[in-house]
N, CA, C and O of each residue as an XYZ file, in Angstrom:
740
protein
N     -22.567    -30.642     26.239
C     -21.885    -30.556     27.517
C     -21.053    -29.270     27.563
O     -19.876    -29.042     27.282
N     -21.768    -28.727     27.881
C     -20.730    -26.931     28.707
C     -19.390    -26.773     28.730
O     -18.608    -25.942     28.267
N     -19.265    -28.146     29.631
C     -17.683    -27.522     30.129
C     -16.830    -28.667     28.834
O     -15.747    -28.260     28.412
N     -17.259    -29.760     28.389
C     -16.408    -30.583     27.338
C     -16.593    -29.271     26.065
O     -15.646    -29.130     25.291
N     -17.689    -28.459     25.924
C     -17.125    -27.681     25.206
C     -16.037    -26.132     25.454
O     -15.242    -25.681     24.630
N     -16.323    -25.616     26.749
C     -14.953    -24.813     27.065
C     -13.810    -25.206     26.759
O     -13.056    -24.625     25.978
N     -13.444    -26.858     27.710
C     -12.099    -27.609     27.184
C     -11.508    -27.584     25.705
O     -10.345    -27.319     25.401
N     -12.674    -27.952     24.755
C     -11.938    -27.983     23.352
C     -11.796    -26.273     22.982
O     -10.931    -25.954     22.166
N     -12.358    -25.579     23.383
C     -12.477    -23.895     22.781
C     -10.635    -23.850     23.276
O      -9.869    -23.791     22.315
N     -10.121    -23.872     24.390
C      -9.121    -23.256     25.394
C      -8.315    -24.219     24.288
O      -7.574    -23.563     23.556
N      -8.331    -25.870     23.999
C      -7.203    -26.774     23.585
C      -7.228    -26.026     22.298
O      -6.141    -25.610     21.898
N      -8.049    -25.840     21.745
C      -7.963    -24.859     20.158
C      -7.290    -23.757     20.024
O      -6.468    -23.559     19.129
N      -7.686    -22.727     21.174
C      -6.491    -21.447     21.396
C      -5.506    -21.504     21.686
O      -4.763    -20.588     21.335
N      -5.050    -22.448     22.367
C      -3.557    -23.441     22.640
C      -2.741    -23.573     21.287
O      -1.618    -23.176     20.978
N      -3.983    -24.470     20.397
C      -3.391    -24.924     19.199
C      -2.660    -23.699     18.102
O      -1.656    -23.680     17.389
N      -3.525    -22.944     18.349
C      -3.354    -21.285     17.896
C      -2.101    -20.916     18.017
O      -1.213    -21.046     17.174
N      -2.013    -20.351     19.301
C      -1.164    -20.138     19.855
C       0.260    -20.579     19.390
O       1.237    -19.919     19.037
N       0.009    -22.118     19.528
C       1.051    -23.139     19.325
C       1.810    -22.452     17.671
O       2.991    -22.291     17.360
N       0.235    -22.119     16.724
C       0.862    -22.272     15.455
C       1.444    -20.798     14.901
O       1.727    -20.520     13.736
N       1.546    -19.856     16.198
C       2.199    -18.766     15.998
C       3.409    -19.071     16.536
O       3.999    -18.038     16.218
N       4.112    -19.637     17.039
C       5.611    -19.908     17.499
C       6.245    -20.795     16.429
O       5.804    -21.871     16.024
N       7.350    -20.164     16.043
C       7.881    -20.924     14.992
C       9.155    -21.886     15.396
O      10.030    -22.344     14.661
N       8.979    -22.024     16.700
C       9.968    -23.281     17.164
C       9.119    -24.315     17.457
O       9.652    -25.283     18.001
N       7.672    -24.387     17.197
C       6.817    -25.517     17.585
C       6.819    -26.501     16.086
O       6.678    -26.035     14.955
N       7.019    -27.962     16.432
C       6.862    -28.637     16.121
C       5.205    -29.259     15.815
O       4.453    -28.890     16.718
N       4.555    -30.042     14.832
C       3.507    -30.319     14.682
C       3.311    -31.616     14.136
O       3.718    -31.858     13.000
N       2.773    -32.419     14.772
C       2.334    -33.664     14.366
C       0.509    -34.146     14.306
O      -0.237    -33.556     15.087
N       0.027    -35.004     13.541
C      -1.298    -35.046     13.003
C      -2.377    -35.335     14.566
O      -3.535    -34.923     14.631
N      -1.690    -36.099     15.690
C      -1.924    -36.082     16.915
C      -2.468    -35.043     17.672
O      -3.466    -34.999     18.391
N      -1.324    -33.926     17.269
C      -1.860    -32.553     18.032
C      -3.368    -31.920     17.682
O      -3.847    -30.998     18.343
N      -3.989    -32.489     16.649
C      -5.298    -32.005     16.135
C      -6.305    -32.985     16.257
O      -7.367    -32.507     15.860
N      -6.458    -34.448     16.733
C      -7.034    -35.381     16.569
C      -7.958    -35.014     17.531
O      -9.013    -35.649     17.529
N      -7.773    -33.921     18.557
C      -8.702    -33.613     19.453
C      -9.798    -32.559     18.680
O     -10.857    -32.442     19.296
N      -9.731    -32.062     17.881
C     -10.136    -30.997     17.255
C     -11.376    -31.669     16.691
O     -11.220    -32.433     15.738
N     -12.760    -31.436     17.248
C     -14.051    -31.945     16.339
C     -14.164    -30.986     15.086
O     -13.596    -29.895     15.071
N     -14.941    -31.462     14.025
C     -15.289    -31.285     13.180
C     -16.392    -31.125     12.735
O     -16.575    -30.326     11.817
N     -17.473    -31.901     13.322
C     -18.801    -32.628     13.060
C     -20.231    -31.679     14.023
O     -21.402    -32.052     14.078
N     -19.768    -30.697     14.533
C     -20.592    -30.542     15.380
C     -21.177    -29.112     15.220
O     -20.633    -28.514     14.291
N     -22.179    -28.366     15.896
C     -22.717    -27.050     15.431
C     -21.840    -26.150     15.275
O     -21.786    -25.338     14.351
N     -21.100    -26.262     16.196
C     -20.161    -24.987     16.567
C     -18.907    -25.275     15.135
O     -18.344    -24.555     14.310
N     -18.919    -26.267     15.363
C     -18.050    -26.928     13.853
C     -18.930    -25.717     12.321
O     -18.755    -24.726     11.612
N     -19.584    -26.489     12.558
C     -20.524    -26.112     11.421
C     -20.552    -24.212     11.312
O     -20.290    -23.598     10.278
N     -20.817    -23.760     12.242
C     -20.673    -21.731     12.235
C     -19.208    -21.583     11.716
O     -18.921    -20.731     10.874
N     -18.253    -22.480     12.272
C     -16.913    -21.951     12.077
C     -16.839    -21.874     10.613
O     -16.695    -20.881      9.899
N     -17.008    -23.538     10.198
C     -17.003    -23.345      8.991
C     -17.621    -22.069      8.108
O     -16.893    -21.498      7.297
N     -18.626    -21.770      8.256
C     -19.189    -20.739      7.761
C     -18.613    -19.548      8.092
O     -18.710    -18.600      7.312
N     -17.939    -19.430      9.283
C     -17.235    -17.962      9.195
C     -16.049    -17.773      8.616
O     -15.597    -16.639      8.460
N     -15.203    -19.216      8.106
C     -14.590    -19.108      7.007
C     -15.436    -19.334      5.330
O     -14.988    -19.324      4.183
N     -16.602    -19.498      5.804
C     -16.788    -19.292      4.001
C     -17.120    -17.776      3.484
O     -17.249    -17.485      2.294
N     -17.249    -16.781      4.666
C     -17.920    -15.638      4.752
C     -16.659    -15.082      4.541
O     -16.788    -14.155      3.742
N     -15.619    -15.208      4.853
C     -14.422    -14.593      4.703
C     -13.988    -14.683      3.482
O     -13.426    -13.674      3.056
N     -14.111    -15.980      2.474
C     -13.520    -16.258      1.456
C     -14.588    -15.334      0.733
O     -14.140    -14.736     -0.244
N     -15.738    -15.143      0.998
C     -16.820    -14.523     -0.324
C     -16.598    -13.394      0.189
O     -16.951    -12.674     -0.745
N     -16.126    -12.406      1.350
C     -16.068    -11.555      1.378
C     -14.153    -11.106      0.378
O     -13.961    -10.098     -0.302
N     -13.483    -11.823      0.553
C     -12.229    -11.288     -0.110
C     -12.451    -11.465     -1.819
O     -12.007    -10.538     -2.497
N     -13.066    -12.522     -2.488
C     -13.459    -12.318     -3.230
C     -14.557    -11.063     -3.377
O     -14.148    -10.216     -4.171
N     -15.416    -10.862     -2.989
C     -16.613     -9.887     -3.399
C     -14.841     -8.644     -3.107
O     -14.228     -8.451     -4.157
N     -14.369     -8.128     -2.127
C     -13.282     -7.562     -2.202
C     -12.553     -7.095     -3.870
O     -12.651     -6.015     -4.451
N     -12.031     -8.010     -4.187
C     -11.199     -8.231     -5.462
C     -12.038     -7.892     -6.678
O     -11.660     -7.112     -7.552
N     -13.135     -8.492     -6.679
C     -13.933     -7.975     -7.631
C     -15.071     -6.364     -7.888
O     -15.852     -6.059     -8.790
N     -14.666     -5.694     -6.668
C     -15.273     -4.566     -6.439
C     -14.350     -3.700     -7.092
O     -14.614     -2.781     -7.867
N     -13.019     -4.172     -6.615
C     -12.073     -3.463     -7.600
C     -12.682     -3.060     -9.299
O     -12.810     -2.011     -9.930
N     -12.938     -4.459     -9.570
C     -13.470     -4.388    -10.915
C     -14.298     -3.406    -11.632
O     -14.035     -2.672    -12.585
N     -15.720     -3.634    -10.704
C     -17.179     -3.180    -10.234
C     -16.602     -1.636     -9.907
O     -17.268     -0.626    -10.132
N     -15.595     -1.630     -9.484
C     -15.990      0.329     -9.451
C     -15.279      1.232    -10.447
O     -15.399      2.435    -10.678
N     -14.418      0.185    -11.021
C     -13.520      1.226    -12.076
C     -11.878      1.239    -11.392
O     -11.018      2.007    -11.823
N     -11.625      0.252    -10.262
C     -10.146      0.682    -10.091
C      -9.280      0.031    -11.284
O      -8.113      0.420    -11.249
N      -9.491     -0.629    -12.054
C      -8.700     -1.608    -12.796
C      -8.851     -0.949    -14.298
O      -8.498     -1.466    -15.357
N      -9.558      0.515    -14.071
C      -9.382      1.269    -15.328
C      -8.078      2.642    -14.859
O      -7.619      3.584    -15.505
N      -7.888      2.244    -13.734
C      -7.227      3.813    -13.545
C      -5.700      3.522    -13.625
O      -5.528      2.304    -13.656
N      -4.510      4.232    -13.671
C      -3.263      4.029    -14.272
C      -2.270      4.092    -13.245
O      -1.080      4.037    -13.557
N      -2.812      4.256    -11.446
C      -2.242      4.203    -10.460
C      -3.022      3.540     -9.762
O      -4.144      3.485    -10.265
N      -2.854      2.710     -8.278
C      -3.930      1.798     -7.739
C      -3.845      3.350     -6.304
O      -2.759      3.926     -6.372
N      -4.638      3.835     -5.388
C      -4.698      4.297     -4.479
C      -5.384      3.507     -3.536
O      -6.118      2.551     -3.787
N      -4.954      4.200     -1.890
C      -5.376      3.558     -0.767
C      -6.802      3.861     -0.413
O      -7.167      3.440      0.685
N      -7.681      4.516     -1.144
C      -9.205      4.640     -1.083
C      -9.709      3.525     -2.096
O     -10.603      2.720     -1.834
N      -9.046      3.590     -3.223
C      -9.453      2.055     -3.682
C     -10.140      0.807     -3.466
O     -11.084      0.154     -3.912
N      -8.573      0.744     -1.922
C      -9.055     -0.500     -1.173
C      -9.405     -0.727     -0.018
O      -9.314     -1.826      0.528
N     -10.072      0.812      0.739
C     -10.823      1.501      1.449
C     -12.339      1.014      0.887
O     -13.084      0.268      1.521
N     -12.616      1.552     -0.338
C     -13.942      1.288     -1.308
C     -13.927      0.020     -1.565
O     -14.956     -0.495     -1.126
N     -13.299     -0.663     -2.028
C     -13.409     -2.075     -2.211
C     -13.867     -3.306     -0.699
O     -14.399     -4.416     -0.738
N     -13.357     -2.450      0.525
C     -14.086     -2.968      1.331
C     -15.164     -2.691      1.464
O     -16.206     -3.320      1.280
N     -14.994     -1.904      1.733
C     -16.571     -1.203      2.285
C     -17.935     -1.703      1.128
O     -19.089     -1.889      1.516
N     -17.396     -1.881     -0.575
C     -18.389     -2.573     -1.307
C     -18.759     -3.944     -1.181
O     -19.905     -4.286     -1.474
N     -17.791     -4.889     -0.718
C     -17.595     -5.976     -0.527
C     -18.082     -6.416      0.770
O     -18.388     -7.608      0.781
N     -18.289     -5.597      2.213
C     -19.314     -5.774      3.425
C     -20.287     -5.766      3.169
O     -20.887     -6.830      3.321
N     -21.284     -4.213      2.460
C     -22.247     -4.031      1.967
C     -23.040     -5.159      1.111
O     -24.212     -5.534      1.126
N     -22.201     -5.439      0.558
C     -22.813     -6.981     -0.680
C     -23.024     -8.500      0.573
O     -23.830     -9.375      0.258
N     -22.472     -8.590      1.502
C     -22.561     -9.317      2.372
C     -23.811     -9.261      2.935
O     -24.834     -9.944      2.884
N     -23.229     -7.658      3.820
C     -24.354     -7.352      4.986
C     -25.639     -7.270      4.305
O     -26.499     -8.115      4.556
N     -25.804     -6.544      3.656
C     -27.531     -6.269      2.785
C     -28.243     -7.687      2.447
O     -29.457     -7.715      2.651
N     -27.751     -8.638      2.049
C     -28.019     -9.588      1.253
C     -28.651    -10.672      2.742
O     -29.302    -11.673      2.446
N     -28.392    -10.361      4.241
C     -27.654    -11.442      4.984
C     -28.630    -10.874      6.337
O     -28.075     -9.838      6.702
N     -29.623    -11.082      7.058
C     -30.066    -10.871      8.332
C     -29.804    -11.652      9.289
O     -29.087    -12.618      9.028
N     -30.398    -11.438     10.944
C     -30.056    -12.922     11.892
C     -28.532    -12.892     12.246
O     -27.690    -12.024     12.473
N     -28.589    -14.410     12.176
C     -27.463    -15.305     12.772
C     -26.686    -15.288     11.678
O     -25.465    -15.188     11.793
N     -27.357    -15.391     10.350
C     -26.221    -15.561      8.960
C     -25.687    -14.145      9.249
O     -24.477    -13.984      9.409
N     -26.261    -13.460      9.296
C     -25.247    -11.971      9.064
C     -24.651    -11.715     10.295
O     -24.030    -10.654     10.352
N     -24.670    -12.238     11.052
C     -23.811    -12.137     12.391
C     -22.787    -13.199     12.096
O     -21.629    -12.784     12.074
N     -22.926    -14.194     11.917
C     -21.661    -14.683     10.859
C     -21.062    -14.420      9.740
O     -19.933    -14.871      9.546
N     -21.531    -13.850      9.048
C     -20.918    -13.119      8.114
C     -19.744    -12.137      8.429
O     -18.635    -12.000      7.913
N     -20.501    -11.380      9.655
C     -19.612    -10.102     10.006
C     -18.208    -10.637     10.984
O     -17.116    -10.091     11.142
N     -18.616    -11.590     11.393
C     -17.790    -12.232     11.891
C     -16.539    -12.947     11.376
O     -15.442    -13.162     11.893
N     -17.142    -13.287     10.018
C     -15.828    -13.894      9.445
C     -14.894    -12.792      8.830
O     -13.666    -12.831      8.751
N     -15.669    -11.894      8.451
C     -14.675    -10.112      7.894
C     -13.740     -9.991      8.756
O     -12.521    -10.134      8.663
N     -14.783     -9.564     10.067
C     -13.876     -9.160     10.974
C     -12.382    -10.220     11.346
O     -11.265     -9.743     11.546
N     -12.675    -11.556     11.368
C     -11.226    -12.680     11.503
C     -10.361    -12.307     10.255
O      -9.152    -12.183     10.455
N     -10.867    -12.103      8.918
C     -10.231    -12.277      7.864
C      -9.279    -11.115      8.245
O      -8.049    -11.094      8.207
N     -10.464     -9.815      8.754
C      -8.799     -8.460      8.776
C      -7.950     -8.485      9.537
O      -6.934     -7.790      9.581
N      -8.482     -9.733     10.572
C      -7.480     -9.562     11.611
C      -6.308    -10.771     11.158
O      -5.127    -10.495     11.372
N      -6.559    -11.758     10.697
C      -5.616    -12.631      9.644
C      -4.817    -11.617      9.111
O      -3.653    -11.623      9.512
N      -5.064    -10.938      8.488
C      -4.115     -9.807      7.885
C      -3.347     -9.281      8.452
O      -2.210     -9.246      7.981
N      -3.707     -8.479     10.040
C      -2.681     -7.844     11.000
C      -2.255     -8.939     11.632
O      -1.064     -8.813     11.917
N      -2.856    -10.300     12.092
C      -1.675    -10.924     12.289
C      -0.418    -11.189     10.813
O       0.743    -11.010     11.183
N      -0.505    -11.417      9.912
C       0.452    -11.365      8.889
C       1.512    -10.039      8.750
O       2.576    -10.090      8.132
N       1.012     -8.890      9.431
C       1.427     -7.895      9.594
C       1.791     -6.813     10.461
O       1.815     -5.605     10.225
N       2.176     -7.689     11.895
C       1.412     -7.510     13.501
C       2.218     -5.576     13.354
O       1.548     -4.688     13.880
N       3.316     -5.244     12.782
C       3.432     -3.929     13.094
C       2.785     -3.229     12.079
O       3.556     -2.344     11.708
N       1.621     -3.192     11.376
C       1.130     -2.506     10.609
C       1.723     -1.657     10.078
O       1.321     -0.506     10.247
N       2.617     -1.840      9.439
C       3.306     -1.169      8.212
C       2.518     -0.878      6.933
O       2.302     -1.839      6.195
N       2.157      0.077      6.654
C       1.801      0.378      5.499
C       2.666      0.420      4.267
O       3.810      0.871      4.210
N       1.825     -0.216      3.099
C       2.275      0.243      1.538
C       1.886      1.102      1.221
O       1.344      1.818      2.064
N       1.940      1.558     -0.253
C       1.356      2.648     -0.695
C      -0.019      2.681     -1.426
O      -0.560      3.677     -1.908
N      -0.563      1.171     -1.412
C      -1.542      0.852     -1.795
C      -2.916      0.468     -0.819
O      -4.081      0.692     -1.148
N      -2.535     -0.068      0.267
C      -2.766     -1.121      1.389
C      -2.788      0.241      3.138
O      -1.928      0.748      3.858
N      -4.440      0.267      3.042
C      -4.437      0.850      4.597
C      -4.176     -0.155      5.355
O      -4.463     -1.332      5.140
N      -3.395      0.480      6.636
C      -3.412     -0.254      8.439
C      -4.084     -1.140      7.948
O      -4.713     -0.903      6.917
N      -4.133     -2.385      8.547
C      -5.066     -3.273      9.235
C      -5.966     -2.954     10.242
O      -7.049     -3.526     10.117
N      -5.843     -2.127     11.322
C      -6.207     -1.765     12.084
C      -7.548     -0.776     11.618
O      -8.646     -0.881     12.165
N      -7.241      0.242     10.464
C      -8.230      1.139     10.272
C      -9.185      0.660      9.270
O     -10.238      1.262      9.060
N      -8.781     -0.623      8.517
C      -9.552     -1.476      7.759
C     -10.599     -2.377      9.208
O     -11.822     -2.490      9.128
N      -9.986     -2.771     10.096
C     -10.807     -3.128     11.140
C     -12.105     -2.243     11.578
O     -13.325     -2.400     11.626
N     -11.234     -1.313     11.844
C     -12.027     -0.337     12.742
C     -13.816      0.829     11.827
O     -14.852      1.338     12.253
N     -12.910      0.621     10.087
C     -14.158      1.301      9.233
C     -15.190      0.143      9.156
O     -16.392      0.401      9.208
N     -14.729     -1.145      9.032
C     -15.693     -1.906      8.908
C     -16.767     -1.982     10.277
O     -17.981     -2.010     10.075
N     -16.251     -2.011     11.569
C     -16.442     -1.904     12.564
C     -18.025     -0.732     12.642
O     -19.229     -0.898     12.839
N     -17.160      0.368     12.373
C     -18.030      1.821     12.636
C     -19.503      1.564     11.826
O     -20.602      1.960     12.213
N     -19.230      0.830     10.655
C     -20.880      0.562     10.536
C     -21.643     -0.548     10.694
O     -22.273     -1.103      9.794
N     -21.604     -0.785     11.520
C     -21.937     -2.555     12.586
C     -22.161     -2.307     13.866
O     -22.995     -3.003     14.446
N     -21.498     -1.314     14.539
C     -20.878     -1.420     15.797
C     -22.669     -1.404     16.447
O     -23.032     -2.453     16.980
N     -23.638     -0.299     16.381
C     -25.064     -0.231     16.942
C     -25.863     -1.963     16.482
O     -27.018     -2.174     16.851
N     -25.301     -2.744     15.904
C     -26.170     -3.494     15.428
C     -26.122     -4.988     16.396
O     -27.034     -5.801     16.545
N     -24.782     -5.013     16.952
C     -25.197     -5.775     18.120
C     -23.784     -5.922     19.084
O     -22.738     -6.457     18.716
N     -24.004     -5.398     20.203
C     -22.716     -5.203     20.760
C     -21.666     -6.368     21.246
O     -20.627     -6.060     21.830
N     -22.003     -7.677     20.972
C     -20.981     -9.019     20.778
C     -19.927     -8.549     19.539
O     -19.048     -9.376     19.296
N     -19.920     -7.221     18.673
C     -18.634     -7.303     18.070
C     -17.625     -6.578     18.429
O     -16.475     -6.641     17.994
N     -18.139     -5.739     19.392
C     -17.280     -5.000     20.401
C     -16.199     -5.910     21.131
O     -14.985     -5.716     21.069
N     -16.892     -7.040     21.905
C     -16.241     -7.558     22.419
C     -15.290     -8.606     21.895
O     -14.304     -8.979     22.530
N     -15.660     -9.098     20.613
C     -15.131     -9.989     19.657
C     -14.017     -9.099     19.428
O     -12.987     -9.601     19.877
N     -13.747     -7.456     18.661
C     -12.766     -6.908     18.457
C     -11.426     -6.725     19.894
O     -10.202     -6.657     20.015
N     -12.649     -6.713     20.728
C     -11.445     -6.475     22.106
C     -10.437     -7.856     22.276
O      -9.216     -7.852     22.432
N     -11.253     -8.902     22.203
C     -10.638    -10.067     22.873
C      -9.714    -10.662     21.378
O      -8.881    -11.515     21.683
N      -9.758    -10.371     20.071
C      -9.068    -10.492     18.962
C      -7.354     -9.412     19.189
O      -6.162     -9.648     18.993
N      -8.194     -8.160     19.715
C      -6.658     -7.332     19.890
C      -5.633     -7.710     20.661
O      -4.410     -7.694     20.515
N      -6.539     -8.135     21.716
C      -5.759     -8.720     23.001
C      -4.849     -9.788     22.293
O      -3.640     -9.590     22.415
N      -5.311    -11.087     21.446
C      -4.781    -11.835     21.473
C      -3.112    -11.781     20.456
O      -2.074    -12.433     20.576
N      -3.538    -10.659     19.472
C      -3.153     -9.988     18.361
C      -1.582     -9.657     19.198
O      -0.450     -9.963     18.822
N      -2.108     -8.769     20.715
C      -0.871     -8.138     21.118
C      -0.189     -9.149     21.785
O       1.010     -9.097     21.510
N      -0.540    -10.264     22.735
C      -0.046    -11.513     22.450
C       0.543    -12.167     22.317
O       1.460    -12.373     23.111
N       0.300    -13.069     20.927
C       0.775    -13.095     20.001
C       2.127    -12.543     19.880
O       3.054    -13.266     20.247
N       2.346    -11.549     19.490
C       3.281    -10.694     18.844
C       4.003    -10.026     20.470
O       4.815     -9.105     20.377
N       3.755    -10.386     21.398
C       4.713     -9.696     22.176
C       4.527     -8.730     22.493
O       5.428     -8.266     23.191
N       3.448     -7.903     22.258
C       3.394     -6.282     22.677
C       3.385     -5.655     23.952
O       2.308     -5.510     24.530
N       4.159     -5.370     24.325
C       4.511     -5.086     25.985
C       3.800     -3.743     26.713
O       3.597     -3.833     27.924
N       3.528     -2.869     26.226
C       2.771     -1.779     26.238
C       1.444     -1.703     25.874
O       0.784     -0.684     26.076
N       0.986     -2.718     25.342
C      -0.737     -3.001     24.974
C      -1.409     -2.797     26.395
O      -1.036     -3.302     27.454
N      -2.730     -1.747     26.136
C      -3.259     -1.331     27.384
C      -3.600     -2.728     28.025
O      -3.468     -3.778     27.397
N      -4.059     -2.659     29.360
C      -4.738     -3.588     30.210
C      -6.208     -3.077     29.964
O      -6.454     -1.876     30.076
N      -7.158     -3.962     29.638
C      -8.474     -3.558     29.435
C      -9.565     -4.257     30.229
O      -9.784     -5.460     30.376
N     -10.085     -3.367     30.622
C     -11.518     -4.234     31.539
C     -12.675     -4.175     30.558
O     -13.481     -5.105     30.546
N     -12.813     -3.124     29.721
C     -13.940     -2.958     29.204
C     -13.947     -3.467     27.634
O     -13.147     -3.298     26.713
N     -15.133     -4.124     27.731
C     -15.122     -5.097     26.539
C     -16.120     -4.800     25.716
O     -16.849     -5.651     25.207
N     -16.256     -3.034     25.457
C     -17.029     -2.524     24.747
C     -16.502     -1.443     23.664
O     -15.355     -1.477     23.219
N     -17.604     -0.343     23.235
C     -16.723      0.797     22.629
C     -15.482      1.530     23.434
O     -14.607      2.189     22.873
N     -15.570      1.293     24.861
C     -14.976      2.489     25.539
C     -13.393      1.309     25.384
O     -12.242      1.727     25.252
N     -13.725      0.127     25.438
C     -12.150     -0.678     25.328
C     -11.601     -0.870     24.032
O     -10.498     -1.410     23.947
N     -12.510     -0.326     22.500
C     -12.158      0.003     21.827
C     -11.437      1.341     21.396
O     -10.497      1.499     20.617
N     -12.002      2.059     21.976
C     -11.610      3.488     21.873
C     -10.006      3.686     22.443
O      -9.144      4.297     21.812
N      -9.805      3.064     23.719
C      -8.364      2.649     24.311
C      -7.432      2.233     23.238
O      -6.321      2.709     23.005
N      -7.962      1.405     22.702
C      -7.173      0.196     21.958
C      -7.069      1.453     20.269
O      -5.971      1.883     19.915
N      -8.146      1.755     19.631
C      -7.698      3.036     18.631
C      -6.609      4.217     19.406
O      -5.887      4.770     18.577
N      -6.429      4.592     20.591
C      -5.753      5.347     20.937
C      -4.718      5.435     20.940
O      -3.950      6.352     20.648
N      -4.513      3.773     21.520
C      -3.135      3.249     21.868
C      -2.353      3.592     20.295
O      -1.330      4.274     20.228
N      -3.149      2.890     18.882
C      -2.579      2.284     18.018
C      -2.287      3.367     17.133
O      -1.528      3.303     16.165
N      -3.188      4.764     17.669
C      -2.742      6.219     16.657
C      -1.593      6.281     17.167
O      -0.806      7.158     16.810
């Protein structure tokens, strides 16, 4: 059913929502609406298991390339450590699996900038944003639903967090990406 599934998508972004305000209260009620059992159930799940094997494959690339021999950690490191850790995904992964796959990367980095909504850098640790955006650049020709997945993630990102100056965007492609990199240089 179409629209019983819009309803739960919108009560879920609600729930979201809800669990970014830290004056909200939560009881086991507020989720009892939340299916579990169903296809769309079933991808989600998987775009969190794609996330967990991608932060692992992450951590262990470290290994795999030699950062854990060197006597300072640098921010190409973990530049390279992504980019080895997509690759081991993407190559391995065609279809719908690798469109979930890329999908769960892409939530996981954005999990991150939400944890970090003003992208403050360490001295170890690129932007969130440019960890988004490299993973992005080699995907982006392969099917243009992640264009729009990145647009409607920023949006929610700025949001979220209050950002009062976040462009207004119509375009839910490269060109509303390109806005959105502009804004954030």
């Amino acid at each position: 059913d179409p629209k019983a599934f819009q309803e739960s998508i919108i009560y879920e972004l609600s729930l979201l929502r809800r669990l970014t305000d830290k004056r909200e209260q939560f009881s086991p009620a507020d989720f009892s609406r939340v299916n579990l059992r169903g296809k769309y159930e079933e991808t989600v799940n998987a775009v969190y298991s794609y996330s967990i094997a991608f932060t692992m494959l992450h951590e262990l690339s470290h290994f795999s390339l030699g950062h854990l021999d060197e006597v300072e950690e640098k921010m190409e490191d973990e530049s390279n450590a992504d980019l080895n850790a997509f690759w081991c995904v993407f190559s391995d992964l065609e279809g719908r699996e690798q469109f979930t796959a890329i999908v769960g990367i892409l939530c996981l980095l954005f999990a991150l900038l939400m944890i970090n909504p003003t992208m403050k850098e360490d001295t170890i640790h690129p932007r969130e944003d440019k960890r988004i955006f490299e993973i992005y650049d080699n995907i982006k020709n392969e099917n243009s639903k992640y264009a729009v997945l990145l647009v409607n993630l920023f949006k929610i990102w700025a949001e979220i967090n209050s950002i009062k100056d976040f462009p207004e965007l119509t375009d839910y492609d490269d060109k509303g990406l390109a806005i959105i990199r502009n804004y954030l240089n």
